[in-house]
């Protein structure tokens, strides 16, 4: 499968624990995005990487959230001290290009449940 | 930033009828407008997109129209089939700054096609 890959697919954690998700974008895609989706809503932007540089973070992303893309390939999203409100689907997407009109391809997502 | 409004939130049609979903956007610099289909528990999948240099694009039973003056674009599905039942999202990118390619999504339309 040469699409965007995310792991794990599901994660159940206790409140207060730390979790880390991984995203492997389509090979050679220079852009990588993290989105969060709650039931009945469209995906909401969290953060964006161009190669290894994190160029934007949403106001939705509190200090408990951190993302990295150390070599410009895969990315990780870590949530520290999880809260019940963090329960959501976390989607990763990647695209290739320099302009605004480039197709973004989504991964299957990681569904996080905080109990 | 970009603001995207999508209507209706739910749409119910009989098999064989047409379905139309409309979106408006705020950033006049946006020049790329994708539509995503998301089935329950699955990733958003790009079904069609349009760039601002054209007013309409068709792909078999689906079409997208764009009115840049009015800043709205629409998805048209003809001869609907039960397998078209899903949530449909429109999106528009941030066209400037460091957010190139970041998508802002509409709220989604739940389409139900009754056999």
Short mmCIF file of C-alpha atoms in Angstrom, two decimals:
data_model
loop_
_atom_site.label_atom_id
_atom_site.label_comp_id
_atom_site.label_asym_id
_atom_site.label_seq_id
_atom_site.Cartn_x
_atom_site.Cartn_y
_atom_site.Cartn_z
CA UNK A 1 0.00 0.00 0.00
CA UNK A 2 1.61 3.23 -1.13
CA UNK A 3 -0.94 5.51 0.53
CA UNK A 4 -0.67 7.46 3.77
CA UNK A 5 -0.26 5.08 6.68
CA UNK A 6 -1.14 5.79 10.31
CA UNK A 7 -0.46 3.77 13.43
CA UNK A 8 -2.04 2.70 15.60
CA UNK A 9 -5.55 2.57 14.16
CA UNK A 10 -7.12 2.66 17.59
CA UNK A 11 -5.83 3.77 20.98
CA UNK A 12 -7.61 3.61 24.31
CA UNK A 13 -5.84 5.35 27.15
CA UNK A 14 -6.54 6.47 30.67
CA UNK A 15 -6.84 10.14 31.41
CA UNK A 16 -3.48 11.63 32.26
CA UNK A 17 -1.42 9.22 30.18
CA UNK A 18 0.75 10.23 27.24
CA UNK A 19 0.10 8.88 23.75
CA UNK A 20 2.04 9.05 20.50
CA UNK A 21 0.75 8.50 16.99
CA UNK A 22 2.74 7.94 13.83
CA UNK A 23 2.09 8.97 10.25
CA UNK A 24 3.98 7.76 7.19
CA UNK A 25 3.12 9.99 4.24
CA UNK A 26 3.19 9.05 0.60
CA UNK A 27 6.80 8.75 -0.43
CA UNK A 28 8.34 12.05 -1.57
CA UNK A 29 5.37 14.15 -0.47
CA UNK A 30 6.94 17.27 1.00
CA UNK A 31 3.87 18.44 2.89
CA UNK A 32 2.31 16.74 5.88
CA UNK A 33 -0.76 17.84 7.83
CA UNK A 34 -2.41 16.69 11.04
CA UNK A 35 -6.15 17.14 11.46
CA UNK A 36 -8.56 16.21 14.22
CA UNK A 37 -12.09 15.05 13.52
CA UNK A 38 -14.88 14.62 16.03
CA UNK A 39 -18.17 12.87 15.31
CA UNK A 40 -20.37 14.80 12.92
CA UNK A 41 -17.74 17.43 12.11
CA UNK A 42 -15.32 18.06 9.32
CA UNK A 43 -11.59 17.64 9.91
CA UNK A 44 -10.02 20.56 11.82
CA UNK A 45 -6.47 21.63 11.07
CA UNK A 46 -3.90 21.05 13.81
CA UNK A 47 -0.46 21.51 12.31
CA UNK A 48 1.50 21.53 9.05
CA UNK A 49 4.99 20.55 7.99
CA UNK A 50 6.83 21.41 4.83
CA UNK A 51 9.65 18.89 4.72
CA UNK A 52 10.99 18.87 8.31
CA UNK A 53 9.89 22.42 9.17
CA UNK A 54 6.73 22.87 11.23
CA UNK A 55 5.28 26.00 9.66
CA UNK A 56 2.00 26.39 11.46
CA UNK A 57 0.21 25.25 14.58
CA UNK A 58 -3.48 25.79 15.16
CA UNK A 59 -4.76 27.52 18.25
CA UNK A 60 -6.54 24.19 18.86
CA UNK A 61 -3.14 22.70 19.64
CA UNK A 62 -2.50 23.25 23.32
CA UNK A 63 0.92 22.97 24.96
CA UNK A 64 0.13 19.32 25.66
CA UNK A 65 0.37 18.56 21.94
CA UNK A 66 3.63 18.31 20.06
CA UNK A 67 4.43 17.13 16.58
CA UNK A 68 7.67 16.32 14.85
CA UNK A 69 8.86 15.37 11.41
CA UNK A 70 12.57 14.89 12.07
CA UNK A 71 13.83 13.85 8.65
CA UNK A 72 11.07 15.22 6.51
CA UNK A 73 9.52 11.78 6.10
CA UNK A 74 7.34 10.26 8.84
CA UNK A 75 5.77 12.37 11.56
CA UNK A 76 4.71 11.80 15.15
CA UNK A 77 1.99 13.52 17.15
CA UNK A 78 2.28 13.28 20.93
CA UNK A 79 -0.40 14.22 23.41
CA UNK A 80 0.74 14.56 27.01
CA UNK A 81 -1.55 14.26 30.04
CA UNK A 82 -4.52 13.24 27.92
CA UNK A 83 -7.97 14.58 28.74
CA UNK A 84 -11.38 13.20 27.81
CA UNK A 85 -11.83 16.09 25.39
CA UNK A 86 -8.90 14.77 23.39
CA UNK A 87 -11.01 11.81 22.27
CA UNK A 88 -11.29 12.10 18.50
CA UNK A 89 -10.05 10.75 15.20
CA UNK A 90 -6.59 12.09 14.38
CA UNK A 91 -6.03 12.22 10.64
CA UNK A 92 -2.79 12.71 8.79
CA UNK A 93 -2.64 13.91 5.20
CA UNK A 94 0.18 14.51 2.76
CA UNK A 95 0.59 16.36 -0.50
CA UNK A 96 3.24 17.26 -3.03
CA UNK A 97 3.86 20.72 -4.34
CA UNK A 98 4.59 24.33 -3.66
CA UNK A 99 1.31 26.08 -4.34
CA UNK A 100 -2.07 26.03 -2.65
CA UNK A 101 -3.81 23.85 -5.23
CA UNK A 102 -2.36 20.44 -4.50
CA UNK A 103 -4.27 17.27 -3.72
CA UNK A 104 -4.13 16.09 -0.13
CA UNK A 105 -4.36 12.38 0.57
CA UNK A 106 -5.56 11.19 3.96
CA UNK A 107 -4.55 8.26 6.06
CA UNK A 108 -7.02 5.95 7.79
CA UNK A 109 -6.65 7.88 11.01
CA UNK A 110 -5.99 6.99 14.62
CA UNK A 111 -9.08 6.87 16.79
CA UNK A 112 -8.22 7.96 20.33
CA UNK A 113 -10.50 7.21 23.24
CA UNK A 114 -9.58 8.69 26.61
CA UNK A 115 -11.34 7.00 29.52
CA UNK B 1 -8.09 32.73 7.37
CA UNK B 2 -10.50 30.82 5.22
CA UNK B 3 -14.10 30.23 6.33
CA UNK B 4 -16.15 27.54 4.58
CA UNK B 5 -19.90 27.08 4.98
CA UNK B 6 -21.64 23.96 3.65
CA UNK B 7 -25.35 23.25 3.10
CA UNK B 8 -27.45 21.24 3.62
CA UNK B 9 -26.26 19.30 6.65
CA UNK B 10 -28.40 16.31 5.66
CA UNK B 11 -29.81 15.30 2.30
CA UNK B 12 -32.11 12.40 1.59
CA UNK B 13 -32.92 11.35 -1.98
CA UNK B 14 -34.43 8.42 -3.84
CA UNK B 15 -32.18 6.24 -5.92
CA UNK B 16 -31.87 7.74 -9.39
CA UNK B 17 -32.51 11.32 -8.27
CA UNK B 18 -29.89 14.06 -8.31
CA UNK B 19 -28.20 15.52 -5.25
CA UNK B 20 -26.67 18.98 -4.92
CA UNK B 21 -24.46 20.21 -2.08
CA UNK B 22 -23.34 23.83 -1.87
CA UNK B 23 -20.41 25.56 -0.22
CA UNK B 24 -19.33 29.15 0.18
CA UNK B 25 -15.86 30.37 1.03
CA UNK B 26 -14.41 33.65 2.23
CA UNK B 27 -10.84 33.93 0.90
CA UNK B 28 -11.03 35.37 -2.60
CA UNK B 29 -7.43 34.23 -3.20
CA UNK B 30 -8.38 30.54 -2.87
CA UNK B 31 -8.00 28.77 -6.19
CA UNK B 32 -8.50 25.09 -5.47
CA UNK B 33 -11.69 23.42 -4.25
CA UNK B 34 -11.76 19.70 -3.46
CA UNK B 35 -14.65 17.51 -2.45
CA UNK B 36 -14.15 14.54 -0.16
CA UNK B 37 -16.39 11.53 0.48
CA UNK B 38 -16.15 9.84 3.85
CA UNK B 39 -17.85 6.55 4.58
CA UNK B 40 -18.47 5.52 8.17
CA UNK B 41 -15.21 4.71 9.92
CA UNK B 42 -13.09 5.38 6.85
CA UNK B 43 -10.71 8.08 5.66
CA UNK B 44 -11.88 11.09 3.65
CA UNK B 45 -11.32 10.30 -0.02
CA UNK B 46 -10.96 12.91 -2.73
CA UNK B 47 -13.70 12.41 -5.32
CA UNK B 48 -13.36 15.51 -7.46
CA UNK B 49 -11.68 18.90 -7.37
CA UNK B 50 -11.75 22.08 -9.38
CA UNK B 51 -9.24 24.82 -9.95
CA UNK B 52 -10.22 28.41 -10.41
CA UNK B 53 -9.35 28.59 -14.08
CA UNK B 54 -12.47 26.58 -14.97
CA UNK B 55 -16.12 26.93 -14.05
CA UNK B 56 -17.19 23.30 -14.22
CA UNK B 57 -15.65 19.85 -14.12
CA UNK B 58 -17.34 16.49 -14.65
CA UNK B 59 -16.34 12.93 -13.86
CA UNK B 60 -19.01 10.43 -14.83
CA UNK B 61 -21.94 10.99 -12.45
CA UNK B 62 -20.34 13.73 -10.40
CA UNK B 63 -19.65 17.33 -11.31
CA UNK B 64 -18.46 20.43 -9.53
CA UNK B 65 -19.30 24.00 -10.48
CA UNK B 66 -17.46 27.09 -9.31
CA UNK B 67 -18.58 30.71 -9.19
CA UNK B 68 -15.56 32.75 -8.15
CA UNK B 69 -17.43 36.04 -8.22
CA UNK B 70 -19.98 34.80 -5.72
CA UNK B 71 -17.38 32.64 -3.92
CA UNK B 72 -19.36 29.47 -3.97
CA UNK B 73 -18.97 26.01 -5.43
CA UNK B 74 -21.31 23.04 -5.64
CA UNK B 75 -21.17 19.27 -5.95
CA UNK B 76 -23.70 17.62 -8.23
CA UNK B 77 -24.34 13.88 -8.19
CA UNK B 78 -26.68 12.53 -10.86
CA UNK B 79 -28.41 9.13 -10.99
CA UNK B 80 -27.66 8.55 -7.32
CA UNK B 81 -27.08 5.02 -6.08
CA UNK B 82 -27.24 3.60 -2.53
CA UNK B 83 -23.45 3.34 -2.48
CA UNK B 84 -23.29 7.14 -2.81
CA UNK B 85 -24.58 7.31 0.77
CA UNK B 86 -21.81 8.89 2.86
CA UNK B 87 -20.71 12.18 4.38
CA UNK B 88 -19.45 14.69 1.83
CA UNK B 89 -17.08 17.52 2.74
CA UNK B 90 -16.08 20.52 0.69
CA UNK B 91 -12.82 22.30 1.41
CA UNK B 92 -10.81 25.32 0.42
CA UNK B 93 -7.15 26.09 1.04
CA UNK B 94 -5.47 29.00 2.71
CA UNK B 95 -3.91 30.63 -0.29
CA UNK B 96 -1.23 32.72 1.34
CA UNK B 97 1.34 33.03 4.08
CA UNK B 98 2.88 29.86 5.47
CA UNK B 99 -0.39 27.92 5.28
CA UNK B 100 -0.17 27.01 1.64
CA UNK B 101 -2.32 23.97 1.04
CA UNK B 102 -3.86 23.87 4.51
CA UNK B 103 -7.49 22.92 3.97
CA UNK B 104 -10.46 24.37 5.78
CA UNK B 105 -13.39 21.97 5.62
CA UNK B 106 -17.10 22.55 5.53
CA UNK B 107 -19.30 21.05 8.21
CA UNK B 108 -20.23 18.07 6.05
CA UNK B 109 -23.42 16.81 4.40
CA UNK B 110 -24.85 13.42 5.28
CA UNK B 111 -26.25 12.05 2.01
CA UNK B 112 -28.67 9.14 2.21
CA UNK B 113 -29.82 7.47 -1.00
CA UNK B 114 -32.89 5.31 -0.51
CA UNK B 115 -33.29 2.28 -2.78
#
